[in-house]
mmCIF file of C-alpha atoms and ligand atoms in Angstrom:
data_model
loop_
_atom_site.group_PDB
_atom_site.id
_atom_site.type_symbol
_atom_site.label_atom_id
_atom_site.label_comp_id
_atom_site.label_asym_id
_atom_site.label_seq_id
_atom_site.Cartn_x
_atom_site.Cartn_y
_atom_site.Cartn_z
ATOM 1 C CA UNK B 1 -22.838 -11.249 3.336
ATOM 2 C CA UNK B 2 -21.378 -13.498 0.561
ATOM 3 C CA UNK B 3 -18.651 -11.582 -1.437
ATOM 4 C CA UNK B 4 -18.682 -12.755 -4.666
ATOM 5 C CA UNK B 5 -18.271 -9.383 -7.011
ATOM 6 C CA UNK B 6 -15.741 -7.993 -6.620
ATOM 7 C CA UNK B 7 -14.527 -4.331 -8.466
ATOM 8 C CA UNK B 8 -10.669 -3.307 -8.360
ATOM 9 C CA UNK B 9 -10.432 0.108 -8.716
ATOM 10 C CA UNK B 10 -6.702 0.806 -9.509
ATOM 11 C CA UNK B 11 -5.212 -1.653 -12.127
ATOM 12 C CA UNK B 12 -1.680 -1.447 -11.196
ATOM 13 C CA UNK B 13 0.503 -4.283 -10.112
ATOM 14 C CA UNK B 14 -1.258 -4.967 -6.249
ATOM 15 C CA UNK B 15 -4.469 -4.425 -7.968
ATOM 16 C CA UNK B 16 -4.200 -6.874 -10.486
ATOM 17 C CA UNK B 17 -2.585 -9.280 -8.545
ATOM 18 C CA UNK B 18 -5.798 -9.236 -6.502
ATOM 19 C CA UNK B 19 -8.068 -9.454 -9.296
ATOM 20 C CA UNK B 20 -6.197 -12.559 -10.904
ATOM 21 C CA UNK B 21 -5.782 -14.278 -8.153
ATOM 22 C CA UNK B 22 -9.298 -14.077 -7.169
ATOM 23 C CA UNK B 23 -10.712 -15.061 -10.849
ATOM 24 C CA UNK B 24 -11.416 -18.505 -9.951
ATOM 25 C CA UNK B 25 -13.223 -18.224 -7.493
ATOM 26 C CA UNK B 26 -14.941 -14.958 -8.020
ATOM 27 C CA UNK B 27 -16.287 -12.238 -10.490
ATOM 28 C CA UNK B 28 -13.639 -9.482 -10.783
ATOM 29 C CA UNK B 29 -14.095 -6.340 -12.376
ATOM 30 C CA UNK B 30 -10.693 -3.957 -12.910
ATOM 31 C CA UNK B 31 -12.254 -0.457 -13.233
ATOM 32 C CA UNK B 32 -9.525 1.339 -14.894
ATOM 33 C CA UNK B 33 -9.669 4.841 -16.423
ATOM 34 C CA UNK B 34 -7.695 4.224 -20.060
ATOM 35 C CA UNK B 35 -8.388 0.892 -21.590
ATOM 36 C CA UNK B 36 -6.843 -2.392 -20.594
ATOM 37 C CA UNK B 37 -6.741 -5.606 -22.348
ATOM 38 C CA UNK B 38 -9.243 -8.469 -20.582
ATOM 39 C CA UNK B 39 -6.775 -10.711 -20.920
ATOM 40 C CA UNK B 40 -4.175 -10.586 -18.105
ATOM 41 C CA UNK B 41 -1.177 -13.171 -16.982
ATOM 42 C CA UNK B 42 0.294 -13.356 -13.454
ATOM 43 C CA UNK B 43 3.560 -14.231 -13.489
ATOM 44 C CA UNK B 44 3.590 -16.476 -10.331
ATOM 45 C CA UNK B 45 6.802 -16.654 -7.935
ATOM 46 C CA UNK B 46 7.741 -20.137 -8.878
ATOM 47 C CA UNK B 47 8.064 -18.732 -12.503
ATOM 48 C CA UNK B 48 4.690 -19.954 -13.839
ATOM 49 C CA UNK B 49 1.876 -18.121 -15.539
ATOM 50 C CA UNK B 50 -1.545 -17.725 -14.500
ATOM 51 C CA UNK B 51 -3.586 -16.373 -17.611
ATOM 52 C CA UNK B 52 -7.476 -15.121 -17.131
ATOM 53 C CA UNK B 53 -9.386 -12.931 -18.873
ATOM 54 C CA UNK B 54 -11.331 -10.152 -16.287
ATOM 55 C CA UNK B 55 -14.022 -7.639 -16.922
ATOM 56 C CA UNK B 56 -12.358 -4.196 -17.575
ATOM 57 C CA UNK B 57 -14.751 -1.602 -16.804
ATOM 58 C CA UNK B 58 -14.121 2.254 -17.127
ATOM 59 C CA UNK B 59 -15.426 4.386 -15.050
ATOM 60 C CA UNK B 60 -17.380 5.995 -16.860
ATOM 61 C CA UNK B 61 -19.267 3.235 -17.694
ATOM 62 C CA UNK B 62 -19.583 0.580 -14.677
ATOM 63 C CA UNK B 63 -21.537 -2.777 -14.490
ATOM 64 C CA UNK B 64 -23.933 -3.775 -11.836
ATOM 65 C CA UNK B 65 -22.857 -3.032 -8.358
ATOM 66 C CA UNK B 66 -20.207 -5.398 -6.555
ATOM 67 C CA UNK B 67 -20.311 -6.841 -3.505
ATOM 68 C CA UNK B 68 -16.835 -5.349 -2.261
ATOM 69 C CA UNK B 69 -14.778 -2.585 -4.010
ATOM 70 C CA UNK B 70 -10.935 -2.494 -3.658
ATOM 71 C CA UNK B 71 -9.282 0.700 -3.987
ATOM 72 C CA UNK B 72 -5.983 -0.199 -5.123
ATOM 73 C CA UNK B 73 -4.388 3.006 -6.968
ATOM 74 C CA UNK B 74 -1.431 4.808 -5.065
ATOM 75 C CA UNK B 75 -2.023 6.777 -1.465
ATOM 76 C CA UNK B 76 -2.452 10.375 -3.562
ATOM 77 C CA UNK B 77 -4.767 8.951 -6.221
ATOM 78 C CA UNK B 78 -7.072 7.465 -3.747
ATOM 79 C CA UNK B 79 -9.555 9.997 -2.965
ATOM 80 C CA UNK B 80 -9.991 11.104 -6.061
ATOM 81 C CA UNK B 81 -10.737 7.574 -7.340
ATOM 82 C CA UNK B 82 -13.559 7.146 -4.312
ATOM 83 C CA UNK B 83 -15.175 10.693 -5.273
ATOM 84 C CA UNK B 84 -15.164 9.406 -9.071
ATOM 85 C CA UNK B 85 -16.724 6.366 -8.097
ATOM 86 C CA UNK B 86 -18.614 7.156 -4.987
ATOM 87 C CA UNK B 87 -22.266 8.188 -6.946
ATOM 88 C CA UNK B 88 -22.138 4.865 -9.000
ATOM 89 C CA UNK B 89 -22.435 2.559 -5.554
ATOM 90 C CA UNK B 90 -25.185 2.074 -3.544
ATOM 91 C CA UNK B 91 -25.018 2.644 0.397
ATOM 92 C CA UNK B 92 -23.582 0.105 2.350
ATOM 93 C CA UNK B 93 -21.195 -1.934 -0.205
ATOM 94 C CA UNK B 94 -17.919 -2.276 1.544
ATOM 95 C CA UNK B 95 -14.797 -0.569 0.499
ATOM 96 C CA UNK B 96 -11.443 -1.786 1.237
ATOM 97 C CA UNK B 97 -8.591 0.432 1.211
ATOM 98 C CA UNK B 98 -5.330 -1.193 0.234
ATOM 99 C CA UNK B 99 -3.316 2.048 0.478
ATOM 100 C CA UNK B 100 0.307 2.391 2.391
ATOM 101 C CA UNK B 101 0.935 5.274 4.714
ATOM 102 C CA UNK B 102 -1.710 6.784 6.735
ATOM 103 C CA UNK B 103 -3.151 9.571 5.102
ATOM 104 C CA UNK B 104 -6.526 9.217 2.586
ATOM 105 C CA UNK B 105 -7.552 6.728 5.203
ATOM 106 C CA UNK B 106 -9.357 7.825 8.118
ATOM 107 C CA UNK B 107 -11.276 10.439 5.913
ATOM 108 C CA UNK B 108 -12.088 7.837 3.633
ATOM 109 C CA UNK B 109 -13.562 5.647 6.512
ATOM 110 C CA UNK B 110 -15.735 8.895 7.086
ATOM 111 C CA UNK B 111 -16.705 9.751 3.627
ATOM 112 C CA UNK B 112 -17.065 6.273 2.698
ATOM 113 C CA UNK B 113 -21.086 5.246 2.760
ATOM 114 C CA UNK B 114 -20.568 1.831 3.826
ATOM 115 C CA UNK B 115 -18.069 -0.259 5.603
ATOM 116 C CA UNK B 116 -14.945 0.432 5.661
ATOM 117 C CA UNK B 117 -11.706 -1.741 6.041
ATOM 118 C CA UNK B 118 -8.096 -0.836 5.691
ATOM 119 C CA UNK B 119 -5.249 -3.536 4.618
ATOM 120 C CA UNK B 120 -1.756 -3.648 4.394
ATOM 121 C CA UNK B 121 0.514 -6.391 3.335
ATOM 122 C CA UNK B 122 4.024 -7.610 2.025
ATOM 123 C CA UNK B 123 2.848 -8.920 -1.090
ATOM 124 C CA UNK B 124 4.910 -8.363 -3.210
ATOM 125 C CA UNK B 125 4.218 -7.214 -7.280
ATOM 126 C CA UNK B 126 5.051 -4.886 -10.056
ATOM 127 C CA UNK B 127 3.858 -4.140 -13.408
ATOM 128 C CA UNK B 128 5.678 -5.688 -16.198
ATOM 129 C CA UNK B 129 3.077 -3.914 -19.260
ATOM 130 C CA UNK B 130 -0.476 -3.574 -19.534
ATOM 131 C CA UNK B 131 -0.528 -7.618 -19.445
ATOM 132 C CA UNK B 132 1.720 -8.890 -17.538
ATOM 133 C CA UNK B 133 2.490 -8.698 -13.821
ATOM 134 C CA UNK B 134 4.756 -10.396 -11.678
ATOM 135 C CA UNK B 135 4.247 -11.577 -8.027
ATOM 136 C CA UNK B 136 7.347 -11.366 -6.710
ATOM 137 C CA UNK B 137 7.224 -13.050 -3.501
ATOM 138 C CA UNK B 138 4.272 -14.555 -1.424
ATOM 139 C CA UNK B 139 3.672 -12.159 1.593
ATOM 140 C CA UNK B 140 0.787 -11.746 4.222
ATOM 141 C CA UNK B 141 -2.152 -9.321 4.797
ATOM 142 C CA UNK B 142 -4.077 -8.574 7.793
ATOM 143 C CA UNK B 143 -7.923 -6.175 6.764
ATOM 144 C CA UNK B 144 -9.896 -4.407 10.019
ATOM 145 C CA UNK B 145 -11.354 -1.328 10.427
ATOM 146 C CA UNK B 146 -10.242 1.910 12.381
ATOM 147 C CA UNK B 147 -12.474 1.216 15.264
ATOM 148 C CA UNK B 148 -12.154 -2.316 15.360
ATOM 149 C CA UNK B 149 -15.585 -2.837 13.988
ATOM 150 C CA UNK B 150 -16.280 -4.496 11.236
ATOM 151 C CA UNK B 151 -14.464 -8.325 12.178
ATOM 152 C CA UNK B 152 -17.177 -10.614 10.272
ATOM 153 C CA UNK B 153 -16.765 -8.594 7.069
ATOM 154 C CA UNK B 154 -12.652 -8.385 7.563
ATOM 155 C CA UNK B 155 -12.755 -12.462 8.721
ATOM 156 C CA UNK B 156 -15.133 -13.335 5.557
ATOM 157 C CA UNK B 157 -12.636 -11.291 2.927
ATOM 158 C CA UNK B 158 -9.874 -13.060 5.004
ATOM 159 C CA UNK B 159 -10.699 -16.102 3.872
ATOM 160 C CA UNK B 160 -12.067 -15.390 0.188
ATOM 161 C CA UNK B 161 -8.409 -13.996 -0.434
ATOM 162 C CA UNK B 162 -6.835 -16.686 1.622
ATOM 163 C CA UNK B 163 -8.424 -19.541 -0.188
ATOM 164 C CA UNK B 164 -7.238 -17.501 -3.578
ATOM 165 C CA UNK B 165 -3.445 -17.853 -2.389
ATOM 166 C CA UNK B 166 -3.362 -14.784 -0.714
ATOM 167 C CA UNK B 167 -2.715 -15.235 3.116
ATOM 168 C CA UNK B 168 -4.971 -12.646 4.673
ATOM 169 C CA UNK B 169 -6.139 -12.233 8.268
ATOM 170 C CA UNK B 170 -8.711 -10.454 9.874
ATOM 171 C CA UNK B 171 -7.545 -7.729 12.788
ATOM 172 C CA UNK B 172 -8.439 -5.228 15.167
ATOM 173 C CA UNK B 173 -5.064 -3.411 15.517
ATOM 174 C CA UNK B 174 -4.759 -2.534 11.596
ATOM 175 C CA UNK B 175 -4.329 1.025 12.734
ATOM 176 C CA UNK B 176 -1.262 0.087 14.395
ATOM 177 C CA UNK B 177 0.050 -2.127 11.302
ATOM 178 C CA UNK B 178 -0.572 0.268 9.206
ATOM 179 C CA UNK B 179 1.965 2.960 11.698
ATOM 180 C CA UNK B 180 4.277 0.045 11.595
ATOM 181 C CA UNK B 181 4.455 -0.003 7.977
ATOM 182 C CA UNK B 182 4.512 3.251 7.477
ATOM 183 C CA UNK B 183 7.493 3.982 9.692
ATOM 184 C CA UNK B 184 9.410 1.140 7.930
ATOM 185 C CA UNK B 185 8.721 2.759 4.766
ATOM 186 C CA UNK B 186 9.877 5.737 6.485
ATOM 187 C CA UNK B 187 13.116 4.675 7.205
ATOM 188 C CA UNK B 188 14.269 2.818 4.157
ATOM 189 C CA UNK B 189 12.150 4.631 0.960
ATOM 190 C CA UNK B 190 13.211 8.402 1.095
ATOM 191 C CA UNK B 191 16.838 7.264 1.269
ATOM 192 C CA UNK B 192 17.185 4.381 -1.345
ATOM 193 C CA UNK B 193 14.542 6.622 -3.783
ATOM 194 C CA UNK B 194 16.925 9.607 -3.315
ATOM 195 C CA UNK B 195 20.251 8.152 -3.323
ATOM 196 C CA UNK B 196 19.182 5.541 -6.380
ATOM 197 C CA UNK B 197 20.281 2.025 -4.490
ATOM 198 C CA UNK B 198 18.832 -1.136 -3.372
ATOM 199 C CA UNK B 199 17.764 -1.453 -0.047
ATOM 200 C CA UNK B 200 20.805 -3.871 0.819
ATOM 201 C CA UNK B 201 22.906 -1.036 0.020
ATOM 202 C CA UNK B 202 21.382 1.239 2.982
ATOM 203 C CA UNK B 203 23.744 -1.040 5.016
ATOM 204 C CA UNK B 204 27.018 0.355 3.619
ATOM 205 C CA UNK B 205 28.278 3.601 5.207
ATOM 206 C CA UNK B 206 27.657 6.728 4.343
ATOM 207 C CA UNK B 207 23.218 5.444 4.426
ATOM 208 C CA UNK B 208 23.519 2.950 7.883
ATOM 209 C CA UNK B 209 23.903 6.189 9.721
ATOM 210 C CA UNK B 210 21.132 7.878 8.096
ATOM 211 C CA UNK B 211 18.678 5.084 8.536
ATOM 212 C CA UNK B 212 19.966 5.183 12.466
ATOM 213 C CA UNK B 213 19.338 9.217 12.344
ATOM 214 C CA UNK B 214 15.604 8.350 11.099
ATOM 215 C CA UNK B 215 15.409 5.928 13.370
ATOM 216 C CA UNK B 216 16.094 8.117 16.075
ATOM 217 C CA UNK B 217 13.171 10.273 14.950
ATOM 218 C CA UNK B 218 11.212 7.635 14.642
ATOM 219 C CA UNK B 219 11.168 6.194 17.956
ATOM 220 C CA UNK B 220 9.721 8.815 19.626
ATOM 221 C CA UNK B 221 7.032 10.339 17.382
ATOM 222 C CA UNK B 222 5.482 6.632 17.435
ATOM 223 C CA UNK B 223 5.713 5.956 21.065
ATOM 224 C CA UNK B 224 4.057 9.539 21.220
ATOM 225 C CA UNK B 225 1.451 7.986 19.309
ATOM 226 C CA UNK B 226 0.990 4.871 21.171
ATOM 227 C CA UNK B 227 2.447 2.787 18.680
ATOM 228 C CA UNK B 228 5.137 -0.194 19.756
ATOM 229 C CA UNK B 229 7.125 -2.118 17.660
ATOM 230 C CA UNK B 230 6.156 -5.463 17.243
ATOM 231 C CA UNK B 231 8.935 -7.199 19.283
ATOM 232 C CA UNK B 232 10.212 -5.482 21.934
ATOM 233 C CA UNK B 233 10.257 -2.076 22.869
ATOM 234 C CA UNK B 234 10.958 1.472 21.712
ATOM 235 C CA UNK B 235 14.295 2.479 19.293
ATOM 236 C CA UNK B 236 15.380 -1.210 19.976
ATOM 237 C CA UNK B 237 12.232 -2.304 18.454
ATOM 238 C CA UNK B 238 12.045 -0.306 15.667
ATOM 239 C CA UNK B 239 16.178 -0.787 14.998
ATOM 240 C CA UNK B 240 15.342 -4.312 15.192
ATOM 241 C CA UNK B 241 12.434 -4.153 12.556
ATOM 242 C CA UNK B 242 13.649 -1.901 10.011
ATOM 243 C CA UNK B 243 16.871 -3.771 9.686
ATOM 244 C CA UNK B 244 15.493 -6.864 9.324
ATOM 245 C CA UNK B 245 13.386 -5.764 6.755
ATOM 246 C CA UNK B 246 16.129 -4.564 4.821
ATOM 247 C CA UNK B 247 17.496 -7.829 4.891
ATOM 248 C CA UNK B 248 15.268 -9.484 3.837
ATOM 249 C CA UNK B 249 14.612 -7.042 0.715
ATOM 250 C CA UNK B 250 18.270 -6.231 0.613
ATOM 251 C CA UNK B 251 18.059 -6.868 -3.310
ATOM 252 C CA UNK B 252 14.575 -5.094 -3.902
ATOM 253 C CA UNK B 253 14.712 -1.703 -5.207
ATOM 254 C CA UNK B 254 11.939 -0.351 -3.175
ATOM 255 C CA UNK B 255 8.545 1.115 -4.201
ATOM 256 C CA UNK B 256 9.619 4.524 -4.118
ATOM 257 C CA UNK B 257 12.975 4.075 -6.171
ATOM 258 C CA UNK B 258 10.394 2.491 -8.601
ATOM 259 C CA UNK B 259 8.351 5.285 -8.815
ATOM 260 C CA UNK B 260 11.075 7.438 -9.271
ATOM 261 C CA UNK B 261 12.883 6.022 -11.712
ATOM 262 C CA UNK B 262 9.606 5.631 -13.848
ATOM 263 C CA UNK B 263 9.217 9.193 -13.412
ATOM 264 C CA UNK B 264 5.889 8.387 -10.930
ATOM 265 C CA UNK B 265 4.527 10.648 -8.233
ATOM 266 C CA UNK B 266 5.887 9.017 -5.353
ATOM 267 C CA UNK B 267 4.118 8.409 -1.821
ATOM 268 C CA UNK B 268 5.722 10.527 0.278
ATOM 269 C CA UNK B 269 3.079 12.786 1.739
ATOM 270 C CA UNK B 270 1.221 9.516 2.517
ATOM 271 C CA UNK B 271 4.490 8.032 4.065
ATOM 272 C CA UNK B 272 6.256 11.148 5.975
ATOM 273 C CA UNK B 273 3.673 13.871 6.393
ATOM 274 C CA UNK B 274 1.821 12.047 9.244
ATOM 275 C CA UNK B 275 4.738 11.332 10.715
ATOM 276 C CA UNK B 276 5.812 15.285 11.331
ATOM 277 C CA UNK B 277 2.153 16.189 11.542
ATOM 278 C CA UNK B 278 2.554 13.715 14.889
ATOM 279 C CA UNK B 279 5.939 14.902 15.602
ATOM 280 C CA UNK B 280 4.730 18.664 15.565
ATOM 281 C CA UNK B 281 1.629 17.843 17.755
ATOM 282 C CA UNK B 282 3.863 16.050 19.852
ATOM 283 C CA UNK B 283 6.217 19.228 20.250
ATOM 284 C CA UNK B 284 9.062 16.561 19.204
ATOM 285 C CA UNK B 285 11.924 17.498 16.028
ATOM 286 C CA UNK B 286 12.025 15.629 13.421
ATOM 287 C CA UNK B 287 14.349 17.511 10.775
ATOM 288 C CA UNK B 288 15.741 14.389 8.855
ATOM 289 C CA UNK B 289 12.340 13.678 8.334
ATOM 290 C CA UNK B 290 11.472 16.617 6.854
ATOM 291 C CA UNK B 291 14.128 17.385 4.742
ATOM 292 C CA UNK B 292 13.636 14.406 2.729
ATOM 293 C CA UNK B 293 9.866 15.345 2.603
ATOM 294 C CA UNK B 294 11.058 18.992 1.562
ATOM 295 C CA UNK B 295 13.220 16.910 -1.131
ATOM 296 C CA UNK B 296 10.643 14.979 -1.993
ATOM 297 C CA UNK B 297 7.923 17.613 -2.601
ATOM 298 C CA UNK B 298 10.402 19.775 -4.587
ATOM 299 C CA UNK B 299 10.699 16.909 -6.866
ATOM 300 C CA UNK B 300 6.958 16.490 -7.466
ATOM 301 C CA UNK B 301 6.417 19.899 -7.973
ATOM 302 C CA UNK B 302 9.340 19.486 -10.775
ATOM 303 C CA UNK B 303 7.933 16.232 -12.359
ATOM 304 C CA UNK B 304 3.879 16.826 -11.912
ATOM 305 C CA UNK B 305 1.934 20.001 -12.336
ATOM 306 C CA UNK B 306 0.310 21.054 -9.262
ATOM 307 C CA UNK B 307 -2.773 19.514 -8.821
ATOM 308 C CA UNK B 308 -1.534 15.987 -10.655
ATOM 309 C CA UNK B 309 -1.632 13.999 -7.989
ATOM 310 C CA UNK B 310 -3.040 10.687 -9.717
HETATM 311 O O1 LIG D 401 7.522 -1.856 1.443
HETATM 312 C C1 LIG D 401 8.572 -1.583 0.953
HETATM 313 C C2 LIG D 401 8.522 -0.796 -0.298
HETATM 314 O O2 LIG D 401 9.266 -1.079 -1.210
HETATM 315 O O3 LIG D 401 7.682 0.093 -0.357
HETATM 316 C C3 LIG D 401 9.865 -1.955 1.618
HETATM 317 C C4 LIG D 401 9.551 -2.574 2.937
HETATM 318 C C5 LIG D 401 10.708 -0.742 1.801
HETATM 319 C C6 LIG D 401 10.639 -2.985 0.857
HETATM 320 O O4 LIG D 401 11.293 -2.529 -0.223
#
């Protein structure tokens, strides 16, 4: 399979970070659902500017089908954005879900008619306007499917994003990067999107203690579900990762805090609800994790009618 057309459905800043990036090199379609300019500038981490003009397509009204689609809207708008688009494609063109947590995906790998491959990475981007986004900092992504399937088609986008500047690398763990990310995000985005502080800050007393209480939680709904840390071994592990992490973001103001301060829906159910669905089939407590998902709820029911979800 050669994938040269590519559709991204989900124009926000990961999504059109992919699509600019991979302009040279391919044809890129941003299938939005308002109107977009074509033109669109990437403001690069060494402070230059990529400029390229893209097809914008609206749903409504698609072009001929791609070779790959990437669905790169938010965890809670992702289903609905596959069921919008899901009678336009013919069987069998690959989907690649970009979403964090670890919720819309393994029922979109069902639904999906076609191969399926999941991705998560530490790029990092957010939306300046309509025209403008900024890459933050360069960061690395690893694409496989739930079952481990699919390498040739992960290993081929691999490279087409590699050779685009974005490091990517085919996998057959992602399920178990994509628990890893999700319990980072776990630990760190509730708190700094709640209390309103950059993710340095969660160092400072009174939030090191609360990241160590979520921590705690952590631990053992993951090793429940037979996920490890990636260098050594249970709470150590995790301690280890999650503090490093905010270290090395300890001036970012995290995706969440984003959201909320833009007045977004924020990812929580994608982020914390798998984590207490686990910890209840696990028969294991969890109640710092759900309060801020209690929290969290309340506060989309406040800023979203029900239903609102994208
Ligand atoms: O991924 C992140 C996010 O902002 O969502 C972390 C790792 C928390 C960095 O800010």
């Amino acid at each position: 399979m050669t994938l040269t057309r590519h559709w991204i459905v989900g124009p926000g800043a990961l999504g059109r970070l992919i699509a600019l990036r991979l302009a040279d090199r391919a044809s890129v379609t941003l299938v939005a659902r308002r109107p977009l300019p074509a033109e669109q500038t990437l403001i690069t981490p060494a402070d230059g500017v990529l400029t390229r003009r893209v097809e914008v397509a609206r749903i409504e009204a698609l072009p001929a089908p791609p070779d790959v689609v990437h669905l790169t809207t938010k965890a809670h708008g992702a289903e609905a954005a596959h069921a919008a688009l899901a009678s336009h494609l013919p069987a069998g063109v690959p989907l690649v879900l970009w979403q964090n947590g670890f919720d819309a995906q393994p029922r979109l790998a069902e639904r999906h008619a076609g191969p399926v491959l999941c991705a998560t990475t530490t790029e990092g981007a957010h939306v300046q306007d309509d025209t403008r986004v900024t890459h933050a900092g360069h960061g690395h992504t690893f694409l496989g499917s739930l079952t481990g399937d699919q390498h040739a088609l992960a290993t081929e986008l691999a490279t087409v994003l590699s050779s685009a500047g974005l490091p990517a690398e085919a996998v057959f763990d992602i399920r178990v990067r994509l628990w890893r990310k999700l319990a980072v995000n776990a630990a760190i985005n509730p708190l700094v999107a709640r209390a309103g502080i950059r993710n340095g800050e969660l160092r400072e007393a009174p939030y090191r203690a609360r990241v160590e209480t979520l921590l705690g939680e952590l631990a053992p709904i993951l090793a429940a579900e037979g996920i490890a840390p990636p260098d050594g071994a249970g709470l150590d592990g995790w301690r280890r990762l999650v503090w490093q992490v905010i270290e090395a973001t300890a001036a970012n103001r995290a995706s969440m805090l984003q959201d909320v301060q833009a007045g977004r829906p924020t990812e929580h159910e994608a982020i914390l609800a798998p984590l207490l669905v686990a910890a209840e089939r696990h028969g294991l407590a969890a109640p710092g994790l759900a309060e801020h998902l209690a929290a969290l709820r309340a506060r989309a029911a406040a800023v979203a009618p029900p239903g609102d979800g994208c």
